[in-house]
XYZ file of C-alpha atoms in Angstrom:
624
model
C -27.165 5.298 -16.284
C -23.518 4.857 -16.848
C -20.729 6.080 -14.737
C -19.382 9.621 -14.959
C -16.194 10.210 -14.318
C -15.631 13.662 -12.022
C -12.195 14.715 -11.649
C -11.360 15.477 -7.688
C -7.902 16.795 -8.797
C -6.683 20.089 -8.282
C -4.896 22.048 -10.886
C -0.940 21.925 -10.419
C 0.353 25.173 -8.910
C 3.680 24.890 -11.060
C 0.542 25.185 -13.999
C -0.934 28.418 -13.018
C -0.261 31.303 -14.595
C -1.163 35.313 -14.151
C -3.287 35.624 -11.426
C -6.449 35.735 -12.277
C -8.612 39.141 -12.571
C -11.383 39.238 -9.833
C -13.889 40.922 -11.916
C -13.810 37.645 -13.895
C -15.213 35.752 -11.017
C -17.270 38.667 -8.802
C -19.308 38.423 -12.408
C -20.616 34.946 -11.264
C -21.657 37.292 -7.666
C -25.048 38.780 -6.742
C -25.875 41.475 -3.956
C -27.946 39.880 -1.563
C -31.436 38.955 -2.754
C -34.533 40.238 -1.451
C -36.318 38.590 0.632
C -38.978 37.983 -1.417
C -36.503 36.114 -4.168
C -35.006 33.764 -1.338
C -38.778 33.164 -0.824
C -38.960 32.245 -4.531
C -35.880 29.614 -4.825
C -36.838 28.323 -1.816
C -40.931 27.635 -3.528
C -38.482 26.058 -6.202
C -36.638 23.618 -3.938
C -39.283 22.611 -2.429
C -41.078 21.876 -5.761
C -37.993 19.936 -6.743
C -38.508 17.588 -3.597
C -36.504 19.118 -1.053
C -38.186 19.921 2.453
C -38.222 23.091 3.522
C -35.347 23.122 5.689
C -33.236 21.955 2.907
C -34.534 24.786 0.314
C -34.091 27.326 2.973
C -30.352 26.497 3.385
C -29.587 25.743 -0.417
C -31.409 29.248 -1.505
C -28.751 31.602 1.351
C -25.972 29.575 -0.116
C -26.553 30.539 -3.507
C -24.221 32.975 -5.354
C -26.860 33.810 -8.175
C -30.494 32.710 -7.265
C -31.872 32.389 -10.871
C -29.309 30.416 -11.907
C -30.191 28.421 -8.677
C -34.171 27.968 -10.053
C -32.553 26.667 -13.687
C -30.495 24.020 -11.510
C -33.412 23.145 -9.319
C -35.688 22.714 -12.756
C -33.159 20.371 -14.652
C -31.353 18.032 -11.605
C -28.571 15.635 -12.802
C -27.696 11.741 -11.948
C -24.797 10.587 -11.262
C -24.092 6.680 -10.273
C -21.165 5.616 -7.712
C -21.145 1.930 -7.782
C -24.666 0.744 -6.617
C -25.293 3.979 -5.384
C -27.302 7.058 -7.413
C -27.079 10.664 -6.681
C -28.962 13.657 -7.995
C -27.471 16.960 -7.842
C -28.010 20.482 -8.453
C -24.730 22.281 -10.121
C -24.234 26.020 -9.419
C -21.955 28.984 -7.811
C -22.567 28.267 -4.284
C -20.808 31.325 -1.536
C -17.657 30.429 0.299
C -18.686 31.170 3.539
C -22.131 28.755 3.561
C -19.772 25.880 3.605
C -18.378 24.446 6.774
C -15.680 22.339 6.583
C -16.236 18.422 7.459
C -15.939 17.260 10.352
C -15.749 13.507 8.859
C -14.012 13.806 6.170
C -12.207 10.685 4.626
C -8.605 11.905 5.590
C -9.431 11.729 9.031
C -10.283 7.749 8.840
C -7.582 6.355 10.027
C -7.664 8.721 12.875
C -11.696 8.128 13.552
C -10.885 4.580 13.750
C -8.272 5.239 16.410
C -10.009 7.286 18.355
C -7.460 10.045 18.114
C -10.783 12.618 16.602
C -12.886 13.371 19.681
C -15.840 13.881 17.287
C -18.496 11.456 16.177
C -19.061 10.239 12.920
C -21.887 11.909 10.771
C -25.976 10.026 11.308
C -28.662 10.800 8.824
C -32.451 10.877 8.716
C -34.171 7.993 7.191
C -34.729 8.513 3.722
C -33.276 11.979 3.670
C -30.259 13.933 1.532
C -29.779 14.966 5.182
C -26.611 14.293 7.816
C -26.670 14.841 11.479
C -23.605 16.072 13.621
C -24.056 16.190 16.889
C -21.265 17.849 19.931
C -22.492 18.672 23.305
C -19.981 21.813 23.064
C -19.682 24.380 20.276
C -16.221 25.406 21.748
C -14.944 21.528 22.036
C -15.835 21.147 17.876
C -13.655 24.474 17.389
C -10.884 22.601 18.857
C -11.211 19.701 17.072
C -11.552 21.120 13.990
C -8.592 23.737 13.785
C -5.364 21.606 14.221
C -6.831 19.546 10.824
C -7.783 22.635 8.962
C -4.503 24.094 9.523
C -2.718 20.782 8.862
C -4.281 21.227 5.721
C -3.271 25.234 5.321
C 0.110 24.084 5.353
C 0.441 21.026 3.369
C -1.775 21.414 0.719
C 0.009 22.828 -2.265
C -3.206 24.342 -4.156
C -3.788 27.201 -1.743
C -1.798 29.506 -3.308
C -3.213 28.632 -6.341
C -6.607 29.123 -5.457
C -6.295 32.495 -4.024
C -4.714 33.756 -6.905
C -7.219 31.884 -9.318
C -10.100 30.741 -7.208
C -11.638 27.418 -7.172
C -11.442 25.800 -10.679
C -12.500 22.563 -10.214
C -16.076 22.260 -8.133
C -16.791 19.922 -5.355
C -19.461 18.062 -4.275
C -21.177 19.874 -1.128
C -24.073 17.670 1.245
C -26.600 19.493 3.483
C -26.104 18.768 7.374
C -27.910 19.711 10.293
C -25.242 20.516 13.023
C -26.052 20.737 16.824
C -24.230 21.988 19.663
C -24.904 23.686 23.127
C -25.792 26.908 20.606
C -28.297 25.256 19.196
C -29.079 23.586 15.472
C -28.224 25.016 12.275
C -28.554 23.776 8.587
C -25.264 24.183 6.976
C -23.774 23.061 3.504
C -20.528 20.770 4.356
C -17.886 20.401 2.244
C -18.517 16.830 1.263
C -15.350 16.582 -1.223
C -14.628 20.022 -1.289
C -12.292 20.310 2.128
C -8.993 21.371 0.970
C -10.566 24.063 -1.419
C -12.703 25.314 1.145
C -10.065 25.554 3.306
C -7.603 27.534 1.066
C -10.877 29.626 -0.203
C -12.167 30.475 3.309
C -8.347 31.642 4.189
C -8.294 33.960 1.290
C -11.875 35.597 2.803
C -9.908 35.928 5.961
C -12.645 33.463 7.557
C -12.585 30.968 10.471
C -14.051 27.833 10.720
C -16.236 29.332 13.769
C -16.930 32.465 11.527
C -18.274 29.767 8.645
C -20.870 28.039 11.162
C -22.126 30.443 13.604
C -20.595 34.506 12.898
C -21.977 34.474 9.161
C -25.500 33.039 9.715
C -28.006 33.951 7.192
C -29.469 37.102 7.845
C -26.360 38.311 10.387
C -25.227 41.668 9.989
C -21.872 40.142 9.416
C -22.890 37.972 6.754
C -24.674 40.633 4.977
C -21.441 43.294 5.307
C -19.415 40.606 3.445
C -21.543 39.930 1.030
C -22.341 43.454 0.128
C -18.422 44.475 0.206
C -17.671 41.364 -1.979
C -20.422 42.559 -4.658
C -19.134 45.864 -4.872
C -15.519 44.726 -5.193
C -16.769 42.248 -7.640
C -17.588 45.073 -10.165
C -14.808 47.730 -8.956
C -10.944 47.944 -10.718
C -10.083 49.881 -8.100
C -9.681 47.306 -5.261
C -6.557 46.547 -2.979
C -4.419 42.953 -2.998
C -6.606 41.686 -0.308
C -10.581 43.247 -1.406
C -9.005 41.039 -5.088
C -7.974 37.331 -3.603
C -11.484 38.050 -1.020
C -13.803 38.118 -4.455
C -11.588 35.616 -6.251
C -12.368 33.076 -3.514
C -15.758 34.230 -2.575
C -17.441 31.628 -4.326
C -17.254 27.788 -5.298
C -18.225 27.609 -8.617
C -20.272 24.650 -10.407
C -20.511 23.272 -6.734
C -22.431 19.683 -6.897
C -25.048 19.914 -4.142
C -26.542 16.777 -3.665
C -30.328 16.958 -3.534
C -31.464 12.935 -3.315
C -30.292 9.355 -3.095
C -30.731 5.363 -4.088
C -28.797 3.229 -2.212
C -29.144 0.435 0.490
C -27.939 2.295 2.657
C -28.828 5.671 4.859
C -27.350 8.740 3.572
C -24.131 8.707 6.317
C -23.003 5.754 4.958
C -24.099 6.337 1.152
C -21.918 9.497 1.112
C -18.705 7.580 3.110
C -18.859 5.244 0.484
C -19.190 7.767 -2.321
C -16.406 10.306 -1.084
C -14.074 7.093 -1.312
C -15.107 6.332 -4.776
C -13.807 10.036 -5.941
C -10.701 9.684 -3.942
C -9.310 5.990 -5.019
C -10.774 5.643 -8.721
C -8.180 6.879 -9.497
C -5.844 6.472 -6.352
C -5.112 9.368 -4.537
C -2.112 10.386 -2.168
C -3.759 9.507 1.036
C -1.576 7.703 4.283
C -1.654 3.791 4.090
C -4.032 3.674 7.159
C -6.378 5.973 5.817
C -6.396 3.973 2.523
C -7.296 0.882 3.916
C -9.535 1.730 6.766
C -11.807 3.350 3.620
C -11.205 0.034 1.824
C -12.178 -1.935 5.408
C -15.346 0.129 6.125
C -16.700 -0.461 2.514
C -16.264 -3.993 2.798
C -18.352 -4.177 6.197
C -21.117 -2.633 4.872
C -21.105 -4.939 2.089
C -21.141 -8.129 4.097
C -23.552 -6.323 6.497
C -26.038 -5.678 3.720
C -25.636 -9.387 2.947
C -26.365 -10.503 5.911
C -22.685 -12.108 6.206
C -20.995 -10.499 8.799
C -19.535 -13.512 11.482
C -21.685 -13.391 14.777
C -20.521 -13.358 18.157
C -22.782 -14.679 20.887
C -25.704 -11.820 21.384
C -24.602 -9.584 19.693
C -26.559 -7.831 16.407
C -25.491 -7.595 12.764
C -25.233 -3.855 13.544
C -23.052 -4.059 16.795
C -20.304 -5.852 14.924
C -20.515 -3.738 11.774
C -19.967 -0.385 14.021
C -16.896 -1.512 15.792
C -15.517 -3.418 12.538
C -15.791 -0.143 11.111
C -14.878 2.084 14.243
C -17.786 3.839 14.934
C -18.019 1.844 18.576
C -15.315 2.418 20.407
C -16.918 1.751 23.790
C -17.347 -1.801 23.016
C -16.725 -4.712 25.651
C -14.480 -6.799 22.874
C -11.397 -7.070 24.036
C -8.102 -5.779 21.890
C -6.998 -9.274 21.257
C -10.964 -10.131 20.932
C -11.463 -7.683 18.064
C -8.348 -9.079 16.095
C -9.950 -12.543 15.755
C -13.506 -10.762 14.794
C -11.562 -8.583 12.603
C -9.481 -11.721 10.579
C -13.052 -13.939 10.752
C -14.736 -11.586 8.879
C -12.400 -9.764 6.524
C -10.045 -12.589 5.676
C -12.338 -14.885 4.780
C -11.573 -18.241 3.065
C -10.748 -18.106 -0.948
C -13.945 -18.398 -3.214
C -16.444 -18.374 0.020
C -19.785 -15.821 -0.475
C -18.003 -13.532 2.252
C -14.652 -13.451 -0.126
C -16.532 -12.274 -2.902
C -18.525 -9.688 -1.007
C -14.945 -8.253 0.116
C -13.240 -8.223 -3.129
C -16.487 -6.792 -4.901
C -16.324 -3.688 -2.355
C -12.836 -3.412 -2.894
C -13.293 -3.221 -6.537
C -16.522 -1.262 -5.879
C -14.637 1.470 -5.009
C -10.998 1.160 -6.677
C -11.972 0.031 -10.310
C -8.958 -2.533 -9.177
C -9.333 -6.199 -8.583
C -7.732 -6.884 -5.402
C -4.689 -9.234 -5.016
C -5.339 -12.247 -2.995
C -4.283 -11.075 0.290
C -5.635 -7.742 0.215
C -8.133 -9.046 2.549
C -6.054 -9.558 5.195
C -4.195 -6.546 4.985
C -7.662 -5.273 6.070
C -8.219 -7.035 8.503
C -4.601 -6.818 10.027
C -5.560 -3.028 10.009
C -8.765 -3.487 11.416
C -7.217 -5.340 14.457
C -4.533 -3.084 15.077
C -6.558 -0.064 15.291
C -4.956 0.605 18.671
C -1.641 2.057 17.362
C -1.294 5.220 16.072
C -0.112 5.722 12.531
C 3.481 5.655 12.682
C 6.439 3.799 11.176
C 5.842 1.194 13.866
C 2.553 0.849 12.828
C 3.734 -0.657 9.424
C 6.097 -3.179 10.532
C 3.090 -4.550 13.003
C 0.556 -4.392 10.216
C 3.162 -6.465 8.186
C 3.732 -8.972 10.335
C 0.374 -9.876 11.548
C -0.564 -9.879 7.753
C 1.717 -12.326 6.925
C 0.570 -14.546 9.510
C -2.976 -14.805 8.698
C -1.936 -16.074 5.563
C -1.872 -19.332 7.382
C -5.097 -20.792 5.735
C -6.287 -22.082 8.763
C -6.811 -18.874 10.191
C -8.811 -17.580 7.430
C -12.533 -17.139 8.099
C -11.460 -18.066 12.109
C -14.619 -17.770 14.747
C -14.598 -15.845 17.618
C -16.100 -17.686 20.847
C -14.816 -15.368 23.330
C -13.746 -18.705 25.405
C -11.356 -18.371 27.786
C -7.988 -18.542 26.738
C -7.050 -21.860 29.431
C -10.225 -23.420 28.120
C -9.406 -23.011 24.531
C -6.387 -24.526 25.081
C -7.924 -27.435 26.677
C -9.715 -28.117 23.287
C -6.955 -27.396 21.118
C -5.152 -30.034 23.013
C -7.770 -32.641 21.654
C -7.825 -31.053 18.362
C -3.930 -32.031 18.028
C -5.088 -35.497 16.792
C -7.718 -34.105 14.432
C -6.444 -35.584 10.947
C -8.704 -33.341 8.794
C -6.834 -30.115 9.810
C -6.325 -27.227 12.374
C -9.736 -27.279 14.607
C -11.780 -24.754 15.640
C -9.960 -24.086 19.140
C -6.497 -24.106 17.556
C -7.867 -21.709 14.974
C -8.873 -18.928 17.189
C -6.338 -19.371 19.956
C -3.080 -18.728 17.568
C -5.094 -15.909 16.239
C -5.398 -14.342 19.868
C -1.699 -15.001 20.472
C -0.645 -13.225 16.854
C -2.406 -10.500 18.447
C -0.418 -10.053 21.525
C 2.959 -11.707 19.741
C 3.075 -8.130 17.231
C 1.553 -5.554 19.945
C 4.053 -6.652 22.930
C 6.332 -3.737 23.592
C 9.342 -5.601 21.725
C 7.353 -7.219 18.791
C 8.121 -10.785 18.692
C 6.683 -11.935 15.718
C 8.543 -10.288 12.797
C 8.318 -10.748 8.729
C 11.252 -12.235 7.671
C 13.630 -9.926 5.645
C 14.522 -12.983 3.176
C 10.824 -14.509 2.936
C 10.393 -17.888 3.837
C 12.997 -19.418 2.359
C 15.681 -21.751 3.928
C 16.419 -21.431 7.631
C 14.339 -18.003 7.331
C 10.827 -18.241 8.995
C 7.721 -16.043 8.170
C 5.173 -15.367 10.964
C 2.326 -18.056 9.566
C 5.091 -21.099 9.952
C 6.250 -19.813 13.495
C 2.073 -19.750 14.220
C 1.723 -23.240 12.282
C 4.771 -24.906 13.826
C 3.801 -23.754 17.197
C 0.152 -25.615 16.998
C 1.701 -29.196 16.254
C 2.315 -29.738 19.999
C 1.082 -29.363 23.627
C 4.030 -27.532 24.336
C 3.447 -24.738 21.477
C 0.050 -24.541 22.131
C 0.687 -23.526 25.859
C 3.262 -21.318 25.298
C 1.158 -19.482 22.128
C -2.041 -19.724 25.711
C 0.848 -17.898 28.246
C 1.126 -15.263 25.436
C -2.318 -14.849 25.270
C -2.390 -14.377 29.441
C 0.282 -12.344 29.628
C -0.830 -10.135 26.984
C -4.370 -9.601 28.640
C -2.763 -8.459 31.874
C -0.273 -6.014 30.475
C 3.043 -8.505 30.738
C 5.729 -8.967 28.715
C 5.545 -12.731 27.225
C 6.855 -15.225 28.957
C 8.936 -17.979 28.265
C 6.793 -20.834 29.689
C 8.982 -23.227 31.640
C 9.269 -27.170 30.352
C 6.245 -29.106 31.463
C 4.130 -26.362 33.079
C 0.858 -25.480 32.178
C 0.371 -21.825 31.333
C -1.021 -19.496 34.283
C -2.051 -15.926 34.473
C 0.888 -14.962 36.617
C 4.402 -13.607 36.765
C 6.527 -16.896 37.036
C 9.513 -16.594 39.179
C 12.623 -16.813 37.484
C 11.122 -17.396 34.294
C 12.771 -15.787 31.159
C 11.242 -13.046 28.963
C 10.219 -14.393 25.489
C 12.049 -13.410 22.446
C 11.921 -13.388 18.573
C 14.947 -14.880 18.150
C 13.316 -17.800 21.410
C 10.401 -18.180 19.541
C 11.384 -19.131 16.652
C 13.856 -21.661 18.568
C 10.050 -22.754 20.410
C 8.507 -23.342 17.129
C 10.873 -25.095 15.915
C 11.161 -27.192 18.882
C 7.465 -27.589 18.870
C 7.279 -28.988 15.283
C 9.450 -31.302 16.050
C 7.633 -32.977 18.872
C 4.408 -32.728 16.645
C 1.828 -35.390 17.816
C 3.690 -38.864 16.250
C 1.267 -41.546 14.173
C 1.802 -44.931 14.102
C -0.586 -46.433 12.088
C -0.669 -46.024 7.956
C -4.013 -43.735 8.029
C -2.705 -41.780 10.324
C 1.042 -41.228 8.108
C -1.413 -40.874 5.904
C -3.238 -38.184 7.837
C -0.160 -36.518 8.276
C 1.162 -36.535 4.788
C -2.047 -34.857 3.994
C -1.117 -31.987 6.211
C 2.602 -31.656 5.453
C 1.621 -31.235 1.516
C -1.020 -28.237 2.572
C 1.545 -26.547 4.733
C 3.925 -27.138 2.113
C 1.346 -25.594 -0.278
C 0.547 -22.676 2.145
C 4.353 -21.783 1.944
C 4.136 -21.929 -2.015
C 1.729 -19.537 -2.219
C 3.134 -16.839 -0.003
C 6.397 -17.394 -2.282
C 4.349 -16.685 -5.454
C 3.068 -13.598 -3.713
C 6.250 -12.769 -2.548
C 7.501 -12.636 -6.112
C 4.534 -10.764 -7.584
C 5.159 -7.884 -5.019
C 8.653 -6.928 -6.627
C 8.141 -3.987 -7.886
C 11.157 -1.407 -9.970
C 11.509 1.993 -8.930
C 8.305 3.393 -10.559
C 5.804 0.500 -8.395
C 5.553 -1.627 -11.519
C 5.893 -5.245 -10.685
C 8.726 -6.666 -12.278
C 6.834 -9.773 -13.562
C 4.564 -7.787 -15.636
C 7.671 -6.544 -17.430
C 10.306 -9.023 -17.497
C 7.933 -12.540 -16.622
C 8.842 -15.486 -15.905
C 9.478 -19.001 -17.962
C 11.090 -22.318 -16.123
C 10.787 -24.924 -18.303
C 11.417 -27.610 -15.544
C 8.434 -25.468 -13.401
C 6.048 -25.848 -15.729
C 6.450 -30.074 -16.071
C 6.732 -29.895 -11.739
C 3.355 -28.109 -11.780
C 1.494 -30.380 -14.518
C 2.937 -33.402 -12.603
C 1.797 -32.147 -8.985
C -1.542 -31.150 -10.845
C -1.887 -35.090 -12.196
C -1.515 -36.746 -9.184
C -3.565 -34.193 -7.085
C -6.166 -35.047 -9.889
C -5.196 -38.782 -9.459
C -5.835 -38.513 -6.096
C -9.320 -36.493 -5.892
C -10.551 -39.369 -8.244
C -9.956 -41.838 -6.136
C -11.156 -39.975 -3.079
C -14.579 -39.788 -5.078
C -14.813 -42.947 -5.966
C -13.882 -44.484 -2.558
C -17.031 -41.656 -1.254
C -19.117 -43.568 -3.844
C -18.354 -46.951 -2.611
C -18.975 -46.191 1.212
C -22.407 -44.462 0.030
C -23.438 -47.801 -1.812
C -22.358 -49.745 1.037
C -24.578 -47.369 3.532
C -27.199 -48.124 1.202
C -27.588 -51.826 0.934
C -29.107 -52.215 4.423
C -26.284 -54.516 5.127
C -26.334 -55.064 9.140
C -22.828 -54.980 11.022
């Protein structure tokens, strides 16, 4: 089936006009039903598939039940990606929907930690989610601060008590517990700022939703009663008017079944996100690309790609890559290597593909080519709250995982004195940065961006001149014993809650305070690194200039790229880049690039045919 497009998009206040009369929406609302005709809608949901449970709660959230049992006889399809959904469409009554507590603007803070509220489970096979909160009282408080965040920023409420709810949302059944017991409930699945505005209008809390309007209550029937003959009346007050206009959601998508690969928590994450960034929406940066982070995880979990890490499972590392574990035993600087390994994965790898088909998955958007570690720089510095400090951190450590080498980095959990110990025999590896060497500057980025004065900062100019971005500090600090040491103090000192260090000449790092010793700086460490590439390991004989060559034309390559991506992110005052507009022709480029092209071809020629000669050489059973 193809795609459908469903518009999540409120109607512009500055659009509205009269408000609208209630009697045009109280036609859409019943009395109460009998018991008897619940019984009936109920016999219908189950006959559509739905257990019992499910029926029950779909049939006492219905504003008109025969229009309920037409739904439940003709269910619709919609696909999300991979992922199917069938749905019943119809009026569905305000106060049967409780507002989510997982809802996708609250990712960034869920993967924080700043929600004290778990994510949504679900039943194996089942339409179903599970919430679960030892205390009814400690979900209130949770909950309010976020619905009135909402109340006050979100410019459709006014609209929607003087016109109701024009555009429908899609609803999900859940089954919430707390110390008062468990309750089937309708939650407002992409529906929260509506609900919101509509449940203020009805003069309703979000504890009045849940537990004071249960089916059946004497409560719930008052309202509804009042509302139906208010619905009908043209003799109502200001208040009895906006209460019918907002009594119900109409054309509400209740979702009824699933296909995906995928339990029904996770299926609906990933589907919220697809009606919220196709097209984008105005949510924070760190909400944007935790969403964008998550869905990649569960695509390399699904195929079987997600790095591993000594014992632990496949599902272990996909719940704290994604934040649901936040009582893990990784530690911060820990996590950021897991994180880069397995979101910033090398160019054109299985694990690359699997990212940017997520991303795409749910965008519509092909990402550019260091969208990945974006994600990943995210990922690691879950930690920080969402501030303005935030960004200049994420920046940074982005920039230096450009470094190639770090891309698709391991994480041994070694200790950081015996990584360094390898690294130090890695220095005269002439195929490249080693394992060791990998994964320590990765654990030092870490600390280098989250020390209280961040000391490894994007240059304002780019990389350009005497200007140095974060991956050549990283880079030029790996070229000697002395950089690698000082990037293993960082690492030390980070762990233990010190500021970094300025490791004196000739010492090996420690995890101590040194006397005397001088607190490291930006401005000292790029002074370090520069030091520290020039005392690179020295080669005498030709293979080995040779050797070295090789790596001074992929650094110099590396440094390229990040200019080309430096010049594709200019963008004019509307966020259009400015070479999509105005391009960009260099005659003189163009013969540079075909000539560096020829002799790279040139030289992988030769490199095959001297692999052919040493295999023909192996083979001849020659004796040495």
């Amino acid at each position: 089936m193809a795609p459908v497009f469903a518009s999540t998009v409120e109607p512009d206040p500055a659009d509205a006009s009269d408000i609208v009369d209630h009697r045009l929406i109280g036609a859409r609302l019943r009395p109460p039903a009998s018991t008897a005709v619940i019984a009936k809608s109920v016999a219908a949901g189950v006959a559509a598939g739905l257990s019992e449970e499910l029926a029950e709660t779909l049939a006492y959230a219905a504003a008109d039940q025969q229009e309920l049992r037409r739904a439940l006889r003709a269910p619709k399809v919609q696909r999300f990606g991979t992922d199917e959904f069938t749905y019943v469409e119809l009026d569905v009554l305000a106060w049967r929907i409780v507002l989510s507590p997982d809802n996708i603007r609250f990712e960034g803070e869920h993967a924080r930690g700043a929600i004290n509220m778990p994510r949504f489970g679900a039943l194996e096979g089942q339409p179903l989610l599970t919430f679960e909160m030892d205390s009814a009282e400690d979900v209130i408080d949770q909950m309010s601060p976020r619905i009135a965040d909402m109340a006050e920023h979100n410019p459709h409420v006014a609209s929607i008590q003087d016109r109701g709810i024009e555009t429908p949302g899609w609803l999900s059944f859940l089954r919430l517990t707390t110390d008062l017991g468990s309750m089937t409930v309708l939650e407002s699945t992409d529906g929260f700022g509506r609900t919101v505005a509509a449940q203020q209008g009805l003069g309703i809390t979000f504890k009045d939703a849940v537990w004071n309007l249960r089916p059946g209550s004497r409560r719930a029937l008052t309202l509804h009663r009042n509302l139906a003959e208010w619905a009908e009346s043209d003799d109502v007050t200001e208040d009895q008017a906006r209460k019918v206009r907002c009594s119900i959601m109409p054309n509400a998508r209740v979702i009824i079944d699933f296909n995906a690969s995928h339990e029904y928590d996770r299926a609906r994450r990933r589907f919220v996100a697809h009606l919220h960034m196709a097209p984008p929406m105005n949510f924070t940066t760190a909400t944007t690309l935790n969403a964008k982070a998550n869905a990649a995880v569960d695509k390399l979990y699904h195929r079987d790609q997600l790095p591993a890490v000594g014992e632990m499972t496949a599902e272990e590392i996909r719940d704290i890559l994604d934040g649901t574990d936040r009582d893990h035993d990784l530690l911060d600087d820990e996590l950021a290597v897991l994180a880069c390994g397995a979101l910033n994965p090398q160019a054109n790898t299985r694990q690359a593909r699997a990212v940017n088909e997520a991303i795409i998955d749910l965008t519509g958007a092909r990402p550019k080519v260091d969208d990945r570690t974006q994600l990943a720089a995210e990922v690691a510095l879950r930690g920080f709250p969402a501030d303005k400090r935030l960004t200049a951190l994420r920046s940074a450590l982005e920039r230096a995982w450009r470094w190639s080498a770090l891309r698709s980095v391991a994480l041994s959990r070694s200790e950081p004195l015996d990584l360094l110990a390898e690294a130090e025999d890695e220095l005269d590896d002439v195929d490249g940065v080693g394992r060791a060497t990998a994964e320590l500057a990765t654990l030092a980025s870490y600390h280098l961006v989250a020390a209280k004065a961040q000391l490894l900062t994007r240059s304002e100019f780019g990389g350009r001149g005497s200007n140095t971005e974060p991956q050549q500090i990283l880079r030029q600090m790996t070229r000697s014993e002395g950089g690698l040491r000082q990037l293993c103090q960082v690492v030390l000192d980070g762990r233990a809650g010190r500021d970094p260090q300025e490791l004196p000449d000739g010492t090996m790092p420690k995890n101590r305070r040194y006397l005397r010793a001088e607190k490291l700086t930006a401005s000292r460490l790029r002074e370090l690194a520069q030091i520290s590439d020039e005392q690179s390991v020295t080669h005498e004989s030709p293979e080995d200039l040779f050797a070295a060559a090789i790596r001074e034309f992929r650094d110099r390559l590396d440094e390229l790229h990040s200019a080309a991506i430096d010049l594709n992110e200019v963008v004019d005052g509307e966020g259009v880049a400015l070479v999509d507009t105005k391009g960009y022709d260099d005659p003189e480029m163009k013969r540079m690039f075909a000539a560096v092209s020829d002799l790279v071809s040139e030289w992988r020629a030769a490199r095959r045919r001297a692999d052919r000669m040493r295999a023909d050489l192996d083979d001849s059973g020659d004796e040495e």
